[in-house]
Amino acid sequence: MDRTVIDTHPKICFVMAGINDLFNNIAPDVIYQNQIQIINNLIKSGIKPVILLTLYTHNNLSLAQKIDYINNRIISYCEKEDIDVINLNPLLASEQSLKAELQQMAHISPRLHISYGQKSWYAILQSKA
């Protein structure tokens, strides 16, 4: 993160993390602590973090429960620390699952990388910049 983010001295850094760690069977508590460390490193470097909550995948309830656990902890932390949080799940998911049309149009293999739908949430991100 130092070379790719901190050394470039951005004013704002949008952070979306967690899903690949879950795919790699990293414990949700470890993922949460890693996200807090990222947030604190950004703040310490004078960079405003804006947190994008972990996105749901398609039809994986057990993974969705872990995502909810992480996201709820992140929301709680960010509320206490007055850090902006963006939840794209209401836009991109339904009932704890990535919308089927996004699943079909997204590049997902084996990790979650959404290229489709970015225009849908550009305005949300722009409002935080």
GROMACS .gro file of C-alpha atoms in nm:
model
  129
    1MET     CA    1   0.000   0.000   0.000
    2ASP     CA    2   0.288   0.237   0.066
    3ARG     CA    3   0.415   0.247  -0.292
    4THR     CA    4   0.080   0.221  -0.467
    5VAL     CA    5  -0.122   0.462  -0.252
    6ILE     CA    6   0.058   0.648   0.024
    7ASP     CA    7   0.357   0.755  -0.186
    8THR     CA    8   0.127   0.910  -0.447
    9HIS     CA    9  -0.021   1.146  -0.182
   10PRO     CA   10  -0.389   1.133  -0.280
   11LYS     CA   11  -0.638   1.344  -0.085
   12ILE     CA   12  -0.893   1.060  -0.077
   13CYS     CA   13  -0.863   0.683  -0.104
   14PHE     CA   14  -1.165   0.465  -0.171
   15VAL     CA   15  -1.113   0.130   0.001
   16MET     CA   16  -1.297  -0.188  -0.096
   17ALA     CA   17  -1.156  -0.498   0.065
   18GLY     CA   18  -1.245  -0.835   0.203
   19ILE     CA   19  -1.404  -1.053  -0.062
   20ASN     CA   20  -1.084  -1.210  -0.193
   21ASP     CA   21  -0.972  -1.274   0.164
   22LEU     CA   22  -1.301  -1.455   0.230
   23PHE     CA   23  -1.246  -1.666  -0.082
   24ASN     CA   24  -0.904  -1.753   0.065
   25ASN     CA   25  -1.064  -1.866   0.393
   26ILE     CA   26  -0.923  -1.582   0.602
   27ALA     CA   27  -1.126  -1.537   0.919
   28PRO     CA   28  -1.372  -1.243   0.920
   29ASP     CA   29  -1.213  -1.101   1.237
   30VAL     CA   30  -0.872  -1.097   1.067
   31ILE     CA   31  -1.022  -0.928   0.761
   32TYR     CA   32  -1.183  -0.665   0.984
   33GLN     CA   33  -0.853  -0.597   1.164
   34ASN     CA   34  -0.671  -0.570   0.829
   35GLN     CA   35  -0.926  -0.315   0.710
   36ILE     CA   36  -0.886  -0.112   1.029
   37GLN     CA   37  -0.510  -0.115   0.979
   38ILE     CA   38  -0.553   0.013   0.622
   39ILE     CA   39  -0.787   0.288   0.741
   40ASN     CA   40  -0.549   0.395   1.017
   41ASN     CA   41  -0.248   0.396   0.783
   42LEU     CA   42  -0.435   0.622   0.542
   43ILE     CA   43  -0.541   0.863   0.816
   44LYS     CA   44  -0.189   0.868   0.963
   45SER     CA   45  -0.063   0.964   0.616
   46GLY     CA   46  -0.311   1.250   0.582
   47ILE     CA   47  -0.534   1.066   0.337
   48LYS     CA   48  -0.912   1.063   0.381
   49PRO     CA   49  -1.041   0.705   0.360
   50VAL     CA   50  -1.384   0.638   0.214
   51ILE     CA   51  -1.487   0.281   0.280
   52LEU     CA   52  -1.687   0.078   0.030
   53LEU     CA   53  -1.841  -0.215   0.211
   54THR     CA   54  -1.763  -0.566   0.095
   55LEU     CA   55  -1.992  -0.674  -0.188
   56TYR     CA   56  -2.206  -0.984  -0.191
   57THR     CA   57  -2.136  -1.259  -0.440
   58HIS     CA   58  -2.404  -1.461  -0.619
   59ASN     CA   59  -2.607  -1.719  -0.426
   60ASN     CA   60  -2.370  -1.790  -0.138
   61LEU     CA   61  -2.557  -1.746   0.190
   62SER     CA   62  -2.274  -1.860   0.417
   63LEU     CA   63  -2.039  -1.610   0.253
   64ALA     CA   64  -2.309  -1.341   0.274
   65GLN     CA   65  -2.332  -1.395   0.649
   66LYS     CA   66  -1.957  -1.340   0.683
   67ILE     CA   67  -1.981  -1.030   0.464
   68ASP     CA   68  -2.260  -0.893   0.684
   69TYR     CA   69  -2.052  -0.959   0.995
   70ILE     CA   70  -1.751  -0.771   0.853
   71ASN     CA   71  -1.961  -0.489   0.710
   72ASN     CA   72  -2.149  -0.434   1.036
   73ARG     CA   73  -1.824  -0.412   1.230
   74ILE     CA   74  -1.678  -0.170   0.974
   75ILE     CA   75  -1.992   0.046   0.987
   76SER     CA   76  -1.974   0.061   1.365
   77TYR     CA   77  -1.605   0.155   1.362
   78CYS     CA   78  -1.649   0.416   1.091
   79GLU     CA   79  -1.945   0.575   1.270
   80LYS     CA   80  -1.734   0.614   1.585
   81GLU     CA   81  -1.441   0.758   1.389
   82ASP     CA   82  -1.652   0.977   1.155
   83ILE     CA   83  -1.531   0.798   0.841
   84ASP     CA   84  -1.747   0.793   0.528
   85VAL     CA   85  -1.893   0.455   0.432
   86ILE     CA   86  -2.060   0.361   0.104
   87ASN     CA   87  -2.276   0.050   0.080
   88LEU     CA   88  -2.316  -0.052  -0.285
   89ASN     CA   89  -2.500  -0.373  -0.196
   90PRO     CA   90  -2.849  -0.214  -0.217
   91LEU     CA   91  -2.763  -0.106  -0.572
   92LEU     CA   92  -2.588  -0.423  -0.688
   93ALA     CA   93  -2.748  -0.699  -0.482
   94SER     CA   94  -3.082  -0.833  -0.371
   95GLU     CA   95  -3.144  -1.058  -0.070
   96GLN     CA   96  -2.772  -1.095   0.011
   97SER     CA   97  -2.685  -1.201  -0.343
   98LEU     CA   98  -2.533  -1.016  -0.637
   99LYS     CA   99  -2.812  -0.946  -0.886
  100ALA     CA  100  -2.831  -1.215  -1.152
  101GLU     CA  101  -2.796  -0.967  -1.440
  102LEU     CA  102  -2.476  -0.834  -1.287
  103GLN     CA  103  -2.348  -1.185  -1.229
  104GLN     CA  104  -2.395  -1.264  -1.597
  105MET     CA  105  -2.243  -0.937  -1.718
  106ALA     CA  106  -1.966  -0.910  -1.461
  107HIS     CA  107  -1.623  -1.059  -1.490
  108ILE     CA  108  -1.623  -1.304  -1.204
  109SER     CA  109  -1.370  -1.579  -1.206
  110PRO     CA  110  -1.281  -1.704  -0.954
  111ARG     CA  111  -1.272  -1.378  -0.759
  112LEU     CA  112  -1.522  -1.094  -0.768
  113HIS     CA  113  -1.423  -0.816  -1.009
  114ILE     CA  114  -1.716  -0.607  -1.121
  115SER     CA  115  -1.667  -0.402  -1.434
  116TYR     CA  116  -2.034  -0.385  -1.527
  117GLY     CA  117  -2.241  -0.160  -1.307
  118GLN     CA  118  -1.965   0.090  -1.241
  119LYS     CA  119  -2.160   0.365  -1.415
  120SER     CA  120  -2.447   0.294  -1.178
  121TRP     CA  121  -2.245   0.384  -0.874
  122TYR     CA  122  -2.015   0.652  -1.018
  123ALA     CA  123  -2.242   0.928  -0.884
  124ILE     CA  124  -2.230   0.780  -0.535
  125LEU     CA  125  -1.851   0.782  -0.537
  126GLN     CA  126  -1.837   1.129  -0.691
  127SER     CA  127  -2.044   1.268  -0.405
  128LYS     CA  128  -1.775   1.158  -0.156
  129ALA     CA  129  -1.481   1.302  -0.350
   0.00000   0.00000   0.00000
